Coordinates of C-alpha atoms and ligand atoms in Angstrom, one line a residue:
M1 CA 0.0 0.0 0.0
Q2 CA 1.3 3.4 -1.0
I3 CA 0.7 6.4 1.3
L4 CA 1.7 10.0 0.4
A5 CA 2.6 12.2 3.4
I6 CA 2.2 16.0 3.0
S7 CA 3.6 18.4 5.5
G8 CA 2.2 21.9 5.4
S9 CA 5.6 23.4 6.6
L10 CA 8.6 24.4 4.5
R11 CA 10.7 24.8 7.6
A12 CA 13.8 22.6 7.5
A13 CA 13.4 21.5 11.1
S14 CA 9.6 21.4 10.9
I15 CA 8.0 19.3 13.7
N16 CA 5.2 18.4 11.3
T17 CA 7.6 17.1 8.7
A18 CA 9.5 15.2 11.5
L19 CA 6.3 13.6 12.5
L20 CA 5.7 12.4 9.0
R21 CA 9.3 11.1 8.7
A22 CA 8.7 9.2 12.0
T23 CA 5.6 7.7 10.4
M24 CA 7.7 6.5 7.5
I25 CA 10.0 4.8 10.0
V26 CA 7.4 3.0 12.0
A27 CA 5.3 1.9 9.0
P28 CA 5.0 -1.9 8.7
S29 CA 6.5 -3.5 5.6
S30 CA 3.1 -3.7 3.9
I31 CA 2.8 0.1 3.8
T32 CA 5.2 2.5 2.0
V33 CA 4.9 6.1 3.2
S34 CA 6.5 8.7 0.9
L35 CA 7.1 12.3 1.8
Y36 CA 5.9 14.8 -0.8
A37 CA 8.7 17.2 -1.3
G38 CA 7.3 19.5 -4.0
L39 CA 5.2 22.0 -2.0
R40 CA 7.8 24.8 -2.5
S41 CA 7.9 24.3 -6.3
L42 CA 4.2 24.6 -7.0
P43 CA 3.4 28.0 -8.6
P44 CA 0.6 30.2 -7.3
F45 CA -2.7 28.6 -8.4
D46 CA -4.0 30.3 -11.6
P47 CA -7.4 29.2 -13.0
D48 CA -6.4 30.6 -16.4
V49 CA -3.4 28.2 -16.6
E50 CA -5.6 25.4 -15.3
M51 CA -8.2 26.0 -18.0
A52 CA -5.6 26.5 -20.8
S53 CA -3.9 23.2 -19.9
I54 CA -7.2 21.3 -20.4
D55 CA -6.8 22.1 -24.1
D56 CA -3.0 21.9 -24.2
P57 CA -1.6 19.7 -21.4
S58 CA 1.9 21.0 -22.1
L59 CA 0.8 24.3 -20.5
M60 CA 0.4 22.6 -17.1
P61 CA 3.4 23.4 -14.9
A62 CA 5.6 20.3 -14.5
S63 CA 5.5 20.5 -10.7
V64 CA 1.6 20.6 -10.7
A65 CA 1.5 17.6 -13.1
A66 CA 4.0 15.7 -10.8
F67 CA 1.8 16.5 -7.8
G68 CA -1.2 15.0 -9.6
V69 CA 0.8 11.9 -10.5
A70 CA 2.0 11.4 -6.9
L71 CA -1.6 11.8 -5.6
R72 CA -3.0 9.3 -8.2
A73 CA -0.3 6.8 -7.3
A74 CA -1.2 7.0 -3.6
D75 CA -3.9 4.8 -2.0
A76 CA -4.2 7.3 0.8
V77 CA -2.8 10.6 2.0
I78 CA -1.6 11.8 5.4
F79 CA -1.4 15.5 6.2
S80 CA 0.4 17.2 9.1
T81 CA 0.4 20.9 9.1
P82 CA 1.1 23.9 11.3
E83 CA -1.4 26.7 11.8
Y84 CA -0.6 30.2 10.6
A85 CA -2.8 33.1 11.9
H86 CA -5.6 30.6 12.5
G87 CA -5.5 29.2 9.0
L88 CA -3.7 26.8 6.8
P89 CA -0.2 27.7 5.5
G90 CA -0.7 29.4 2.1
V91 CA 1.6 26.9 0.4
L92 CA -0.6 24.0 1.5
K93 CA -3.9 25.7 0.5
N94 CA -2.2 26.6 -2.8
A95 CA -1.4 22.9 -3.4
L96 CA -4.9 21.9 -2.7
D97 CA -6.4 24.6 -5.0
W98 CA -4.4 23.1 -7.9
V99 CA -6.2 19.7 -7.5
V100 CA -9.8 20.9 -6.8
G101 CA -10.7 20.7 -10.5
S102 CA -8.6 17.7 -11.5
G103 CA -10.2 15.7 -8.7
E104 CA -7.3 13.6 -7.3
F105 CA -8.9 13.8 -3.9
V106 CA -12.3 12.5 -4.9
G107 CA -12.9 9.4 -2.8
K108 CA -9.2 9.4 -1.6
R109 CA -8.7 8.2 2.0
V110 CA -7.1 10.9 4.1
A111 CA -5.7 11.0 7.6
I112 CA -5.0 14.3 9.4
F113 CA -2.2 14.2 12.0
N114 CA -1.5 17.0 14.5
A115 CA 2.0 17.6 15.9
S116 CA 0.7 19.8 18.7
A117 CA -2.2 20.3 21.0
Y118 CA -3.0 23.5 19.1
G119 CA -3.7 24.4 15.5
T120 CA -7.4 23.6 15.7
F121 CA -8.4 26.4 13.3
A122 CA -6.1 25.1 10.6
H123 CA -7.2 21.5 11.1
A124 CA -10.9 22.5 10.9
S125 CA -10.1 24.4 7.8
L126 CA -8.2 21.5 6.2
L127 CA -11.0 19.1 7.1
E128 CA -13.6 21.5 5.5
T129 CA -11.5 21.9 2.3
L130 CA -10.9 18.1 2.0
T131 CA -14.6 17.4 2.6
V132 CA -15.7 19.8 -0.1
M133 CA -13.1 18.2 -2.4
S134 CA -14.9 14.9 -1.8
A135 CA -12.0 13.2 0.0
R136 CA -12.9 10.5 2.5
V137 CA -11.3 11.7 5.7
V138 CA -10.8 8.8 8.1
A139 CA -11.5 10.1 11.6
D140 CA -10.2 6.9 13.2
A141 CA -6.8 7.4 11.5
A142 CA -6.2 10.8 13.0
A143 CA -3.1 11.1 15.3
T144 CA -2.9 14.0 17.7
C145 CA 0.5 14.1 19.4
T146 CA 0.4 16.6 22.2
T147 CA 3.7 15.7 23.9
L148 CA 6.1 16.7 21.0
H149 CA 8.5 19.6 21.3
R150 CA 9.1 21.9 18.3
S151 CA 12.8 20.9 18.0
M152 CA 12.3 17.1 18.1
T153 CA 13.8 14.9 15.3
D154 CA 12.1 12.0 13.6
M155 CA 14.2 9.5 15.6
E156 CA 13.3 11.3 18.9
I157 CA 9.7 11.0 18.0
V158 CA 10.0 7.3 17.1
A159 CA 11.7 6.8 20.5
D160 CA 8.5 8.0 22.3
V161 CA 6.7 4.7 22.6
L162 CA 3.3 6.2 23.1
V163 CA 3.6 8.5 20.0
A164 CA 5.1 5.6 17.9
H165 CA 2.1 3.5 18.9
S166 CA -0.4 6.2 18.0
L167 CA 1.3 6.5 14.5
T168 CA 1.2 2.8 13.8
R169 CA -2.3 2.6 15.0
A170 CA -3.3 5.5 12.7
L171 CA -1.6 3.7 9.8
D172 CA -3.4 0.5 10.6
M173 CA -6.8 2.3 10.6
L174 CA -6.0 4.1 7.4
A175 CA -4.9 0.9 5.6
A176 CA -8.0 -0.9 6.9
S177 CA -10.2 1.9 5.5
V178 CA -8.5 1.6 2.1
R179 CA -8.9 -2.2 2.1
A180 CA -12.5 -1.9 3.0
G181 CA -13.0 -0.1 -0.3
Ligands
FMN1 C1 3.5 33.4 10.9 C2 3.1 32.4 11.9 C3 1.8 32.3 12.4 C4 1.4 31.4 13.4 N1 0.1 31.3 13.8 C5 -0.2 30.4 14.7 C6 -1.6 30.2 15.1 O1 -2.5 31.0 14.6 N2 -1.9 29.2 15.9 C7 -1.0 28.4 16.4 O2 -1.3 27.4 17.2 N3 0.3 28.5 16.1 C8 0.7 29.4 15.2 N4 2.0 29.6 14.8 C9 3.0 28.6 15.4 C10 3.3 27.4 14.5 O3 2.1 26.8 14.2 C11 4.2 26.5 15.2 O4 5.4 27.2 15.3 C12 4.4 25.2 14.5 O5 5.2 24.4 15.3 C13 5.2 25.3 13.2 O6 5.2 24.0 12.6 P1 6.5 23.4 12.0 O7 7.5 23.1 13.1 O8 6.1 22.2 11.3 O9 7.1 24.4 11.0 C14 2.4 30.5 13.9 C15 3.7 30.5 13.4 C16 4.1 31.5 12.4 C17 5.5 31.5 11.9

């Protein structure tokens, strides 16, 4: 099973990205978790470019096309994102805007992880956006990790037995939802 993990943070030492890297490490051999690394390369969403590329696919920016390929190849997607000013980071919302029309999230199983006890506005906003895009958000596959510190590494996260357990449990629930069809 292929799972694409998307962090909403571009910060090199991001706790959200570290949490997703930890998820890659604890994943069982039956699940491959890949970290999407293209958020920074996506251009600002432009509906004119999107419309023009329907007639001429060569007009679609390569990074956007690659994002679509990565999403279509994934059986499920995991998000972990910080909150900026009570909303989603612009780079993450921008990425989602590019795939509203192309429909990669329609019916896609999605899990939302939280690397802190905060960020409830951003998570509610992400849930709303994914729901209107017809994604199937798996509530049982959510992982809220309230004990992490902002400077933790992926290996430090994995070493926390309770957090590691909640990540493997979330992966199991997400995989079970995919298998249930
Ligand atoms: C511009 C900016 C705005 C922020 N706004 C919020 C906020 O509204 N609510 C919140 O809980 N944290 C807010 N934060 C804190 C970040 O969510 C927090 O630092 C988070 O750990 C960053 O995630 P990262 O380590 O994955 O980059 C803000 C941080 C920045 C830089």
